[in-house]
Coordinates of C-alpha atoms in Angstrom, one line a residue:
Chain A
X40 CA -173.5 -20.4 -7.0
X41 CA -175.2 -21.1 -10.2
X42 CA -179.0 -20.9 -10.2
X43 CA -179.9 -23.5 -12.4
X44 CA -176.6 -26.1 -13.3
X45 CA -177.0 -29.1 -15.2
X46 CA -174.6 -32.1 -15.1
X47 CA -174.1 -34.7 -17.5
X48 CA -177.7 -34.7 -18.3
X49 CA -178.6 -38.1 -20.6
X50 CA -182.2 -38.1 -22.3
X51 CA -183.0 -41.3 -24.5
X52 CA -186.2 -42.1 -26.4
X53 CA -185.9 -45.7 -27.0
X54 CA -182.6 -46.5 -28.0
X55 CA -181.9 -43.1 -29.4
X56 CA -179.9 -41.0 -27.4
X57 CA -181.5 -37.3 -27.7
X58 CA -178.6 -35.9 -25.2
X59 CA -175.6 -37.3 -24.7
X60 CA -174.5 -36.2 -21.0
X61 CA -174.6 -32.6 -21.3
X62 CA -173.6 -30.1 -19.0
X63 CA -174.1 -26.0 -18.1
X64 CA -175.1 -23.7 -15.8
X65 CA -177.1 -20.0 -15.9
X66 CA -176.1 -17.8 -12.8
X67 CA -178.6 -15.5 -11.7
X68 CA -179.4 -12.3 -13.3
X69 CA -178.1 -14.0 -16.5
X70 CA -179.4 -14.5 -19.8
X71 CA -177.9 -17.8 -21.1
X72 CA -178.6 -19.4 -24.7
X73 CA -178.6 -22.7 -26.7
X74 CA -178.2 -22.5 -30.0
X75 CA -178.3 -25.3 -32.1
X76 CA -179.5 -26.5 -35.3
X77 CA -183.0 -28.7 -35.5
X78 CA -182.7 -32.2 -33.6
X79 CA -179.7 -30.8 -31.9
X80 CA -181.8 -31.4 -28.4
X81 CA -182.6 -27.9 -27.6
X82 CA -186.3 -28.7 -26.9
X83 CA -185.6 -31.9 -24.9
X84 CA -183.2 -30.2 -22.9
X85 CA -185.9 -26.9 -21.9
X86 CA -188.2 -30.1 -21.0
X87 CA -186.4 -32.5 -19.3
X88 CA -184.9 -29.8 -17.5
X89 CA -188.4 -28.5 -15.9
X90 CA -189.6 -31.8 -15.8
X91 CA -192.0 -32.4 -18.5
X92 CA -189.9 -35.6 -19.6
X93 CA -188.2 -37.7 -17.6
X94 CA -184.0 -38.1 -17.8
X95 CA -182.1 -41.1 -18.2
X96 CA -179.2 -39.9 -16.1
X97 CA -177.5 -36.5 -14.7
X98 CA -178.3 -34.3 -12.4
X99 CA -180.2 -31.0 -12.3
X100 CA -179.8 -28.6 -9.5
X101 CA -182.2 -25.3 -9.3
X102 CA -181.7 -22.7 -6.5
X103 CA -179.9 -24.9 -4.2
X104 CA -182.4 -27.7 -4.5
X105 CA -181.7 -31.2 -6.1
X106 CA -184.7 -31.6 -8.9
X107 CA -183.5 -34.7 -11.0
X108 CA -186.3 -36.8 -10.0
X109 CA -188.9 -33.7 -9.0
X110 CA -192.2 -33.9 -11.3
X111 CA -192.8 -30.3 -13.3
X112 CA -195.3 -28.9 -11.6
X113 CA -193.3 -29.1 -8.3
X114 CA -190.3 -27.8 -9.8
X115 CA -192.9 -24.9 -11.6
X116 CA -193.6 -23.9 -7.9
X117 CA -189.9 -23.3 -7.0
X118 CA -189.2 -20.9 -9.6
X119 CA -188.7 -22.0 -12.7
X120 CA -191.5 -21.4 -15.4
X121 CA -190.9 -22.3 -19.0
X122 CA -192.5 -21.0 -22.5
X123 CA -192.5 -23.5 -24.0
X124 CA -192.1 -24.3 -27.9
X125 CA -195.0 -23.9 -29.9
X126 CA -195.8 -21.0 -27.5
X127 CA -199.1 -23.7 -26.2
X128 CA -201.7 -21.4 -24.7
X129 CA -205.0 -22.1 -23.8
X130 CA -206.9 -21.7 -27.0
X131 CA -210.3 -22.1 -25.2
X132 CA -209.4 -19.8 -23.0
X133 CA -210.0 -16.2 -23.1
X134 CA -206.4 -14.1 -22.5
X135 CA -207.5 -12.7 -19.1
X136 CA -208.2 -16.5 -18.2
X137 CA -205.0 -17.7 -19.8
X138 CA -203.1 -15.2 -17.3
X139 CA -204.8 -16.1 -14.4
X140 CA -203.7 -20.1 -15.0
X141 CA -200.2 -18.0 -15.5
X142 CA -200.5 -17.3 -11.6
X143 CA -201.7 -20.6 -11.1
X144 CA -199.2 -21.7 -8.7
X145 CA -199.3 -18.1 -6.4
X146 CA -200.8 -18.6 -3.4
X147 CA -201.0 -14.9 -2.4
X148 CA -203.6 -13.7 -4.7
X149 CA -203.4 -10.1 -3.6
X150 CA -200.7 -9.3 -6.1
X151 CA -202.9 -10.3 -9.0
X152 CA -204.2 -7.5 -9.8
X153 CA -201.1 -5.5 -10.1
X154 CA -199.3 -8.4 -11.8
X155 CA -202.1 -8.5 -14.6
X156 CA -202.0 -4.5 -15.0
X157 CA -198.1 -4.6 -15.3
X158 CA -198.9 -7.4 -18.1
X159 CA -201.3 -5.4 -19.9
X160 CA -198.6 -2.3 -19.5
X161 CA -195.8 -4.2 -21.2
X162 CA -197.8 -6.0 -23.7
X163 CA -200.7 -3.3 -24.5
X164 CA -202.1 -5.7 -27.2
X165 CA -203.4 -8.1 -24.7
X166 CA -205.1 -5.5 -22.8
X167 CA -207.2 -4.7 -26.1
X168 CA -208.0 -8.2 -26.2
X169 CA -208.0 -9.2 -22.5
X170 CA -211.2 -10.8 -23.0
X171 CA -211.0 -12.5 -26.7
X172 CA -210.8 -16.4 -27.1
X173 CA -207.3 -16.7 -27.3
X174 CA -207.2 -19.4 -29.9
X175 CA -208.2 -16.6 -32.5
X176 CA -205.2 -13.8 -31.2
X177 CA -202.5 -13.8 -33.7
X178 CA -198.8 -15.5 -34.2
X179 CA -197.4 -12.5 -32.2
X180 CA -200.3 -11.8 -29.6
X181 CA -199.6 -15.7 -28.9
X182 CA -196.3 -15.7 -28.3
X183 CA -196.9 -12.1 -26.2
X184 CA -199.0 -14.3 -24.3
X185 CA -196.9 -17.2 -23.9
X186 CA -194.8 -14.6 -22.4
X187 CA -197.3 -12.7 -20.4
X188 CA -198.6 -16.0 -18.7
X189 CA -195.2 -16.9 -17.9
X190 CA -194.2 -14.0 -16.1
X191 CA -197.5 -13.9 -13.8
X192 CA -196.0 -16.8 -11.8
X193 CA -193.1 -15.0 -11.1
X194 CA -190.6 -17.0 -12.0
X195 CA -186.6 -17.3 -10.9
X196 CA -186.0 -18.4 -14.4
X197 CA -187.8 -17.8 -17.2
X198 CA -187.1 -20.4 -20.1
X199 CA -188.3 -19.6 -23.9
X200 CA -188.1 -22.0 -26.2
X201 CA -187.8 -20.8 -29.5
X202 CA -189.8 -17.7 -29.0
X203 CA -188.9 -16.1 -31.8
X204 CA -190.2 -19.2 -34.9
X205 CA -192.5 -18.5 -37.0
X206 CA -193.0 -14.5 -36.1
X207 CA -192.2 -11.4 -38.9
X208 CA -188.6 -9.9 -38.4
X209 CA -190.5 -7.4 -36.7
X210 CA -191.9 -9.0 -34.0
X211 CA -188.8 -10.8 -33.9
X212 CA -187.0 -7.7 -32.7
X213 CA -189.8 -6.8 -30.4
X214 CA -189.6 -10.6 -28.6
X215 CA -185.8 -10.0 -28.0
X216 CA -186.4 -6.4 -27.1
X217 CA -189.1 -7.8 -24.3
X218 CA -186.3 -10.7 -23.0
X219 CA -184.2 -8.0 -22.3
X220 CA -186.6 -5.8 -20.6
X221 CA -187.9 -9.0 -18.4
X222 CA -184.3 -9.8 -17.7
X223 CA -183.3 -6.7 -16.6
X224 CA -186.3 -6.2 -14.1
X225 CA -183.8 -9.2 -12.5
X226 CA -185.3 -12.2 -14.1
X227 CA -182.7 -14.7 -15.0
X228 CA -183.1 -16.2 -18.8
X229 CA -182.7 -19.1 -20.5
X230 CA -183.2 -19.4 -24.3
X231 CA -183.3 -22.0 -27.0
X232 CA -183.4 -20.1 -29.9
X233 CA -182.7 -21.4 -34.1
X234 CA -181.8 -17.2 -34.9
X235 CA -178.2 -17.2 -33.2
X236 CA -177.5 -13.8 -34.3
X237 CA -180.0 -12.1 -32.5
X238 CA -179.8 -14.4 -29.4
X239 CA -176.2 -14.2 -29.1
X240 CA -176.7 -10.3 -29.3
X241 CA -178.7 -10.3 -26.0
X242 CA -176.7 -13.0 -24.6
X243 CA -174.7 -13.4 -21.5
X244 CA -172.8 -16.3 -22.3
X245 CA -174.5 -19.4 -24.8
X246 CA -173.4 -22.7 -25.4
X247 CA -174.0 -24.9 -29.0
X248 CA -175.3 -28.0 -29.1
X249 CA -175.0 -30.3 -31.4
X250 CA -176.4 -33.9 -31.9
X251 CA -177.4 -33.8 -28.4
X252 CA -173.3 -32.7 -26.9
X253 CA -172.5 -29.1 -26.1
X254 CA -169.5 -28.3 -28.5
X255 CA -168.8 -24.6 -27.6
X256 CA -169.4 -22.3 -25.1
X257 CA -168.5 -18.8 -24.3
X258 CA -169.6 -15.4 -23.8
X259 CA -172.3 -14.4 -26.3
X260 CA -169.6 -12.2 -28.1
X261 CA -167.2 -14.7 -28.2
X262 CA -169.0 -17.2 -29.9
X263 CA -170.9 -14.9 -32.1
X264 CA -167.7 -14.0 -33.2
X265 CA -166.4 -17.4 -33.2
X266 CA -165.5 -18.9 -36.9
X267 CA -167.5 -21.8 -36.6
X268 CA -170.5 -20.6 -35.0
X269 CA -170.5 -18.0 -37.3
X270 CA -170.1 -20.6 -40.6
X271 CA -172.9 -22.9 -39.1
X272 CA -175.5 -20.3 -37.8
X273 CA -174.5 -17.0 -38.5
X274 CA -174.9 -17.9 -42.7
X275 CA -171.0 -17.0 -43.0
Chain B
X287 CA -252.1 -32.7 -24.3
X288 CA -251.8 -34.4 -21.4
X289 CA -249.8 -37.5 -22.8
X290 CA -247.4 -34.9 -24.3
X291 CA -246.8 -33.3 -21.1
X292 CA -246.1 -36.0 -19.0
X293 CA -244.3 -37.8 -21.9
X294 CA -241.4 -34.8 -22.0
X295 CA -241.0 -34.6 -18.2
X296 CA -240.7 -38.6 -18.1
X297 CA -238.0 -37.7 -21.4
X298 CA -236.2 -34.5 -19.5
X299 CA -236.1 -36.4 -16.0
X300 CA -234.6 -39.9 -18.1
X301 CA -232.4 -37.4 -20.0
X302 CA -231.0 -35.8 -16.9
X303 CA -229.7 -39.0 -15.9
X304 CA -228.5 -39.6 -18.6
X305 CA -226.5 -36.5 -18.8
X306 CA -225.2 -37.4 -15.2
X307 CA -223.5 -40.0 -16.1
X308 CA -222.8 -38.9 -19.6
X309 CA -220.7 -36.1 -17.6
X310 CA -218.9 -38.9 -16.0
X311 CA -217.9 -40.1 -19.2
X312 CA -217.1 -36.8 -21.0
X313 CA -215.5 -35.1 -18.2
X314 CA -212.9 -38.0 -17.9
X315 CA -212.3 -38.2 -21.7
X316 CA -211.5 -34.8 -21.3
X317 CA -208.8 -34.9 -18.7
X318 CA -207.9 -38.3 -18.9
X319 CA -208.2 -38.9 -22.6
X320 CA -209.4 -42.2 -22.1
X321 CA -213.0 -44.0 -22.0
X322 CA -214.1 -45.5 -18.6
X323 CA -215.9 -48.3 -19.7
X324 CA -216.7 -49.5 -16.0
X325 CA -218.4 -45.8 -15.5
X326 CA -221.5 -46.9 -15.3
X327 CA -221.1 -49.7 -13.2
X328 CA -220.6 -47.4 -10.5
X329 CA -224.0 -46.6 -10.9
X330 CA -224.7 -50.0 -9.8
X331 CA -222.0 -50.2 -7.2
X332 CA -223.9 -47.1 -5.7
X333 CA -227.5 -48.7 -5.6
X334 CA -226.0 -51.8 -3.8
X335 CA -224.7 -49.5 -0.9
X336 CA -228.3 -47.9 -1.1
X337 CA -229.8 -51.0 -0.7
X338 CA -227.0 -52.2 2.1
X339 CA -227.7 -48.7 4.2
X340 CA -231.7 -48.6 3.9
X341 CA -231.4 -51.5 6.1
X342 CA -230.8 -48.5 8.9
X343 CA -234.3 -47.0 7.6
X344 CA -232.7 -43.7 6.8
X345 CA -232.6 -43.0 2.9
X346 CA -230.7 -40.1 3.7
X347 CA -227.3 -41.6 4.9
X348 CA -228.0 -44.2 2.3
X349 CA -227.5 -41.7 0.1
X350 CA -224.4 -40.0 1.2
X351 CA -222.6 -43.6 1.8
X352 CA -223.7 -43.9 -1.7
X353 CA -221.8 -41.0 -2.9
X354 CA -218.7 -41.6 -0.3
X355 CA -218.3 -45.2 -1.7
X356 CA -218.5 -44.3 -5.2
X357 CA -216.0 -41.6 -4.7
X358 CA -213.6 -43.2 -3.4
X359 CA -213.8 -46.7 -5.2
X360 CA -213.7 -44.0 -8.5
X361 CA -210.8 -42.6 -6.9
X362 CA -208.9 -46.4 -6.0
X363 CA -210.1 -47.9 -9.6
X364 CA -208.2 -44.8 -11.2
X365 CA -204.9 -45.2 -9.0
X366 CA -205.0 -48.9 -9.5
X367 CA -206.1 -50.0 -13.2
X368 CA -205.5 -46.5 -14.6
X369 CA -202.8 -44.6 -13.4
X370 CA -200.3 -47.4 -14.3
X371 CA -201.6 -46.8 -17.6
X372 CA -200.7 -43.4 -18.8
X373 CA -198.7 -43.1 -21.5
X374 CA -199.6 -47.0 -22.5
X375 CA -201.7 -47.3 -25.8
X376 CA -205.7 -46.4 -25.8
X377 CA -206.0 -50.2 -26.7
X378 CA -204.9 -51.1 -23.3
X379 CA -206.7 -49.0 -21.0
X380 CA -210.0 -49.4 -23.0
X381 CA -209.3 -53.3 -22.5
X382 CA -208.2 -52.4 -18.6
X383 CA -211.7 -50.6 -18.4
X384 CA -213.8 -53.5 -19.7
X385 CA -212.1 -55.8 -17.2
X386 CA -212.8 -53.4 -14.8
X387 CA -216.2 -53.3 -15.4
X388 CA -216.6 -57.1 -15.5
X389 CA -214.3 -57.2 -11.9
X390 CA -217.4 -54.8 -10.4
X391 CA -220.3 -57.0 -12.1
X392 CA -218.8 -60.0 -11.0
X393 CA -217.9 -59.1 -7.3
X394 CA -221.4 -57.6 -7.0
X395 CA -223.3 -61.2 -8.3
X396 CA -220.9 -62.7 -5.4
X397 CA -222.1 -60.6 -2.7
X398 CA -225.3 -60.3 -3.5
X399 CA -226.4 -63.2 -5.6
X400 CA -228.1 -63.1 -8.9
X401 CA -231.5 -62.5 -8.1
X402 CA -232.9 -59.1 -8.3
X403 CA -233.1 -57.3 -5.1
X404 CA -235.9 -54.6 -4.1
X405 CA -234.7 -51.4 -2.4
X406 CA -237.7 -48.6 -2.1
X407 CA -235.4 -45.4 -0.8
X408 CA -238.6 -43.3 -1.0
X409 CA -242.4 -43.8 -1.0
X410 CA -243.3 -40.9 -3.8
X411 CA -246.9 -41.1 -5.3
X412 CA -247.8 -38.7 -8.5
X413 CA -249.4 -35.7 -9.0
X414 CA -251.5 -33.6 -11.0
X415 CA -249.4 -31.1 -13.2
X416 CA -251.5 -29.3 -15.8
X417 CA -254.2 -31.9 -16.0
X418 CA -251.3 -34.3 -16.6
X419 CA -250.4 -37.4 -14.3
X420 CA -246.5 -36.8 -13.6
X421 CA -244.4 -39.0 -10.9
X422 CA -242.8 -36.9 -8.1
X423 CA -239.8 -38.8 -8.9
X424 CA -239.4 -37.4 -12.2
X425 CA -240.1 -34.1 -10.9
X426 CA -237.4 -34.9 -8.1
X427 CA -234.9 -36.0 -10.5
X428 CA -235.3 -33.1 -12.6
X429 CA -234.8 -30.8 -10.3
X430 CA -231.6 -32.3 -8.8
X431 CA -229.9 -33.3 -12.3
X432 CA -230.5 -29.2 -13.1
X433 CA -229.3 -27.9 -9.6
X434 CA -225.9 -30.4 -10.2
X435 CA -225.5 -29.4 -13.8
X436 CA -226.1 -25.7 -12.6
X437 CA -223.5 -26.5 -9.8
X438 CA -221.1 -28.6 -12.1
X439 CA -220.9 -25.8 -14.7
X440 CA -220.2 -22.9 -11.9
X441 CA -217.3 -24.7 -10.6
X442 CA -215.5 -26.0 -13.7
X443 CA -216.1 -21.9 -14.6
X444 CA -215.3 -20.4 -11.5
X445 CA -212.6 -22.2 -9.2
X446 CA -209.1 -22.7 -9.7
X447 CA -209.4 -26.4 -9.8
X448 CA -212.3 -25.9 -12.5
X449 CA -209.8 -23.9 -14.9
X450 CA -207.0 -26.2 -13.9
X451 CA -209.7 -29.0 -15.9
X452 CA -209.9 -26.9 -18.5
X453 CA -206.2 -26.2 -18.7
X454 CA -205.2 -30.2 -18.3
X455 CA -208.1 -31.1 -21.0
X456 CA -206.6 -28.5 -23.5
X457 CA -202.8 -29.4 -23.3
X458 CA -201.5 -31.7 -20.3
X459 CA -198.3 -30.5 -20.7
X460 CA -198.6 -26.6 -20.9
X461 CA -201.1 -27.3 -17.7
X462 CA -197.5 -28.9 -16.1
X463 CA -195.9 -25.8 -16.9
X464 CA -198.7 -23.5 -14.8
X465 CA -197.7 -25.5 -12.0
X466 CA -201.2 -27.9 -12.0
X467 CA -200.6 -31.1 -10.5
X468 CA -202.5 -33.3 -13.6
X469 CA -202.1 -36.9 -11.2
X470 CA -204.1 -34.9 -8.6
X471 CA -206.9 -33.1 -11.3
X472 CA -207.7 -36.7 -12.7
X473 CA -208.5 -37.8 -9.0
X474 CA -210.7 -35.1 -8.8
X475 CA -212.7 -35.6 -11.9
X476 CA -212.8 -39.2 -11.1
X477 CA -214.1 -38.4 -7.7
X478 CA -217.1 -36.3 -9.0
X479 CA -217.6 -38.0 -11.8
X480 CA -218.0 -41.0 -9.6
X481 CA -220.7 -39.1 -6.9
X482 CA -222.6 -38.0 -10.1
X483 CA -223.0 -42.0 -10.9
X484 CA -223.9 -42.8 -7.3
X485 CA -226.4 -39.8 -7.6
X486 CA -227.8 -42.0 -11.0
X487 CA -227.9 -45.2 -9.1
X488 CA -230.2 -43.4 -7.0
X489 CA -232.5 -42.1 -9.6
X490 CA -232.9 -45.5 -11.1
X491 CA -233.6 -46.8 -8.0
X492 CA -236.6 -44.3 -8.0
X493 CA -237.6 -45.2 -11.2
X494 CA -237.9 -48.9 -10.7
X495 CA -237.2 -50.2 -7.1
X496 CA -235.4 -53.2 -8.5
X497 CA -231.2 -53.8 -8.5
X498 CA -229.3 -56.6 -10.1
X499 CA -225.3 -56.5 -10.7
X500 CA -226.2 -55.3 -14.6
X501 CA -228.0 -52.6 -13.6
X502 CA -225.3 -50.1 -15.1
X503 CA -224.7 -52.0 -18.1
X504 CA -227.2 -50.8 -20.2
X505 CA -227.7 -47.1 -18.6
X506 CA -223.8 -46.7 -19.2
X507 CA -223.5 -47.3 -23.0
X508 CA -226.6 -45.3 -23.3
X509 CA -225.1 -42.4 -21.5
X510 CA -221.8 -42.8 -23.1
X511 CA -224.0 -42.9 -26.6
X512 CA -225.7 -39.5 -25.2
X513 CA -222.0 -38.2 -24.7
X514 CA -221.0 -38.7 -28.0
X515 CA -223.8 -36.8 -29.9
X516 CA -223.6 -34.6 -27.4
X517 CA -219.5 -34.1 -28.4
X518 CA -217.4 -36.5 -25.9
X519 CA -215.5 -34.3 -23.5
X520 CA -217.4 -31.2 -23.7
X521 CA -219.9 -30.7 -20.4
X522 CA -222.4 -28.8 -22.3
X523 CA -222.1 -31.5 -25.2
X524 CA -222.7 -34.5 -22.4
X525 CA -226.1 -32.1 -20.8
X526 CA -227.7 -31.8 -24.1
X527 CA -226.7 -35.4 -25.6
X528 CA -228.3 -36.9 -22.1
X529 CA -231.6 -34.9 -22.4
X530 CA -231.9 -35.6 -26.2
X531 CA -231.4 -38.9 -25.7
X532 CA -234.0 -39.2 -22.7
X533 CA -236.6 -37.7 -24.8
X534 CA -236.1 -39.6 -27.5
X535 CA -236.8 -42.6 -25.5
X536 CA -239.6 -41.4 -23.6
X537 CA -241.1 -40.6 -26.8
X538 CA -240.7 -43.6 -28.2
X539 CA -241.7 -46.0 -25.6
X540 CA -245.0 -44.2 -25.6
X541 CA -245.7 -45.3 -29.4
X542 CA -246.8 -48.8 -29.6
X543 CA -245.8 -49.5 -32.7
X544 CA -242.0 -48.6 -31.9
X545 CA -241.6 -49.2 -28.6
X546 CA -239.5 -52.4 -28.8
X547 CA -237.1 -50.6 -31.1
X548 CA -236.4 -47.8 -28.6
X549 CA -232.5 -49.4 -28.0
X550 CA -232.1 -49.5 -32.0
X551 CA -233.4 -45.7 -32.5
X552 CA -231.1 -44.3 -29.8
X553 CA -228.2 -46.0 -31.2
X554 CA -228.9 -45.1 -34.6
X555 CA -229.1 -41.4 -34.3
X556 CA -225.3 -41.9 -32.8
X557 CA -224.7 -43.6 -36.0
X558 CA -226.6 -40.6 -37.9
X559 CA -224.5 -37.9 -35.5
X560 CA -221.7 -39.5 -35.9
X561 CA -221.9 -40.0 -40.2
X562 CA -223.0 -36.0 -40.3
X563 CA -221.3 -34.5 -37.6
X564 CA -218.4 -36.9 -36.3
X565 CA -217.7 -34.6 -33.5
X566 CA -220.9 -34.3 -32.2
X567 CA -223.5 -31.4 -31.5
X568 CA -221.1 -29.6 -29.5
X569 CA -217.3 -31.6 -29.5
X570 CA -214.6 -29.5 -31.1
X571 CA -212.4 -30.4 -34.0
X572 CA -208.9 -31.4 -33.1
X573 CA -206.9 -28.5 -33.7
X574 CA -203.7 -29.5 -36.0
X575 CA -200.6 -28.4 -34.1
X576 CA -199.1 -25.7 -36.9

């Protein structure tokens, strides 16, 4: 059974209709990707999907457990934590603080400590700065962050929106490098990424939205070597 | 000497008032994003129950009913006139929170008639501090307002609801995605900004033993003012506007020939602040989303 599977999902603001009645589904241990040009619906899709905007029709089904009509922060407890677009960490907060509203929704706390250090291991630039404003951290140390925060809640399925915008080549490559690493410590992923290439590269299978439909889907291969996925986001 | 003395701890005990209520204000615009105009009518609401429970002689349950009813008429007044709200335009809920404010004010002249009512929760005389003549309920007030603010700060610090605040005041919808309940956050800042008003009402009541329905009306904009120098919906901003603002008027009631302006001064440093530094003494800029 699919961990996350979406069905016909319809999001309208106002009269315009963002997503048309879309459907897929990411299986666990999976890393699943939307590609998609800008306005396509990618980001109302990641939000709808955890909640953070309400749908005008579908269904959504995570781990067995109907959450069409569940708010976000319920849905955040079950499993599913999102990064979202824009990367949106607490500027006024320092980046220790920022990872302890990461683990918000643990109960437990007796793992914290060990879940911070394994942060600080995989992302050794936020252990330099574990106690700086985080507002003042750069592009990349945000969206390490973004990251970080997310994982300290543990999630079933981590979703990234567009992790990659607005970071050098370099740090691009070291985002995708640290999906993969997540994912294979048995997180399943979800992406919404612009840079198909490279997405479709660490891909499972991806679907391609378009003016708020899914048009294609496949394995990550396939479609990355698909004619027009390749003349629409590949550059040729 | 003297005059000076007992002139700033008149001006610090006003100004911790102030800042009670200004926290009211400032901690709602922060989580909320919206002004509660009928935030200092609570203050009023909570020297009515005073008044209703010194009937049974003991100031101290007078008190804490006080603080209960605040709290939880805070708590329905949000859920009712507010919560429907969200998402609607400023325009509305400041509109909603003036009728609000009016509904409280109006219901209170209905119970409890026009005509002033006297309510003394506490006989305190004054003393002699540093040659100076000082009221023990300035001293009283003082103290409490700094233990509270001491308190207030140390929780929105040090809990996890206290960083949840922070977290829903920065960015509602990243707060979502830790997993904060925001519906249940704005209760809670409701509720204690609600006690802190109740805890007001009881300090004016020291101050002058007399209650009518307006007795938050002016006290509310004057915190509210104090919340804006101070930078509206930062906690530190909303301590140091109240307190500035108390002195000033302490000050200035105790010069003959400006007394009767006092109202006009206070308003006109906000105009001043607000020309010079539109974000106040200690509000942030709105960070552009890049």
């Amino acid at each position: 059974m699919a961990l996350l599977e979406v069905k016909d999902l319809e999001v309208c603001y106002g009269v315009i209709r963002a997503l048309r009645g879309i459907s897929f589904d990411v299986n666990e241990g999976e890393i699943v990707t939307l590609i998609g040009a800008n306005g396509a619906g990618k980001t109302t899709t990641m939000q709808s999907v955890v909640g953070l905007i309400s749908k005008n029709g579908g269904k959504v089904t995570f781990d067995g457990h109907d959450i069409t009509k569940t708010p976000c922060h319920k849905i955040v407890h079950m499993g599913m934590t999102q990064v979202p677009e824009g990367r949106r960490i607490f500027q006024e907060l320092t980046v220790y603080e920022n990872l302890l509203m990461g683990a918000y929704s643990i109960k437990d706390q007796s793992g914290f400590k060990n879940d911070i250090d394994a942060i600080y291991t995989r992302f050794p630039r936020l252990a330099e700065r574990r106690n700086q404003i985080a507002g003042t951290l750069s592009g990349g140390e945000q969206q390490m962050l973004a990251m970080g925060r997310a994982i300290m809640s543990h999630p079933k399925l981590l979703m990234l929106d567009e992790p990659s915008m607005g970071l050098s080549p370099l740090l691009v490559d070291q985002v995708f490098e640290i999906i993969k690493d997540i994912n294979k410590d048995g997180t399943t992923i979800l992406l919404v990424e612009q840079n198909a290439g490279k997405s479709l590269a660490i891909s499972d299978r991806a679907y391609v939205l378009e003016n708020g439909s899914i048009v294609l889907s496949g394995t990550g291969s396939d479609l990355a070597a698909s004619e027009m996925v390749r003349k629409a986001y590949l550059g040729g | 000497m003297e005059l000076i003395l007992s002139t700033l701890i008149n001006g610090l005990s006003l100004g911790g008032i102030y800042a009670m209520i200004a926290l009211g204000y400032t901690m709602v615009y922060g989580i909320a994003k919206m002004l509660n105009f009928a935030h200092g009518d609570i203050i009023m609401v909570g020297g009515y129950v005073i008044y209703v429970f010194m009937a049974t002689q003991n100031p101290l349950l007078a008190i804490l009913m006080a603080v209960v009813f605040c709290v939880i008429l805070g708590i329905v007044i949000e859920k009712v006139a507010y919560k429907p709200l969200r998402g609607a335009s400023p325009l509305a809920v400041l509109i909603t929170a003036i009728g609000v404010s009016y509904l409280l004010q109006s219901l209170a002249q209905i119970i409890f008639g026009s005509a002033s009512k006297m309510v003394t929760v506490f006989e305190f005389g004054s003393v002699k501090f540093l040659g100076a003549n000082v009221q023990i309920s300035s001293l009283v007030t003082l103290a409490v307002t700094i233990v509270v603010m001491i308190c207030l700060t140390l929780f929105v610090k040090c809990t996890r609801v206290g960083r949840a605040m922070i977290a829903v005041s920065e960015d509602k919808g990243a707060a979502q995605l830790m997993g904060i309940n925001v519906n249940r956050i704005i209760t809670i800042t409701f509720a204690i900004g609600s006690s802190l008003a109740a805890l007001a009402g009881l300090f004016y009541l020291l101050k002058a033993p007399t209650i009518t329905n307006t007795l938050g009306a002016m006290p509310g904009i004057k915190a509210f003012t104090a919340a804006v120098i101070g930078g509206i919906g930062s906690i530190p901003g909303a301590m140091l506007g109240g307190i500035l603002l108390g002195i000033v008027e302490a000050i200035s009631y105790k010069i003959t020939a400006i007394a009767p302006y006092t109202d006009a001064i206070e308003f006109s440093i906000l105009i001043i602040i607000l020309l010079v530094r539109p974000t106040g003494f200690l509000g942030k800029k709105r960070r552009e989303k890049v």
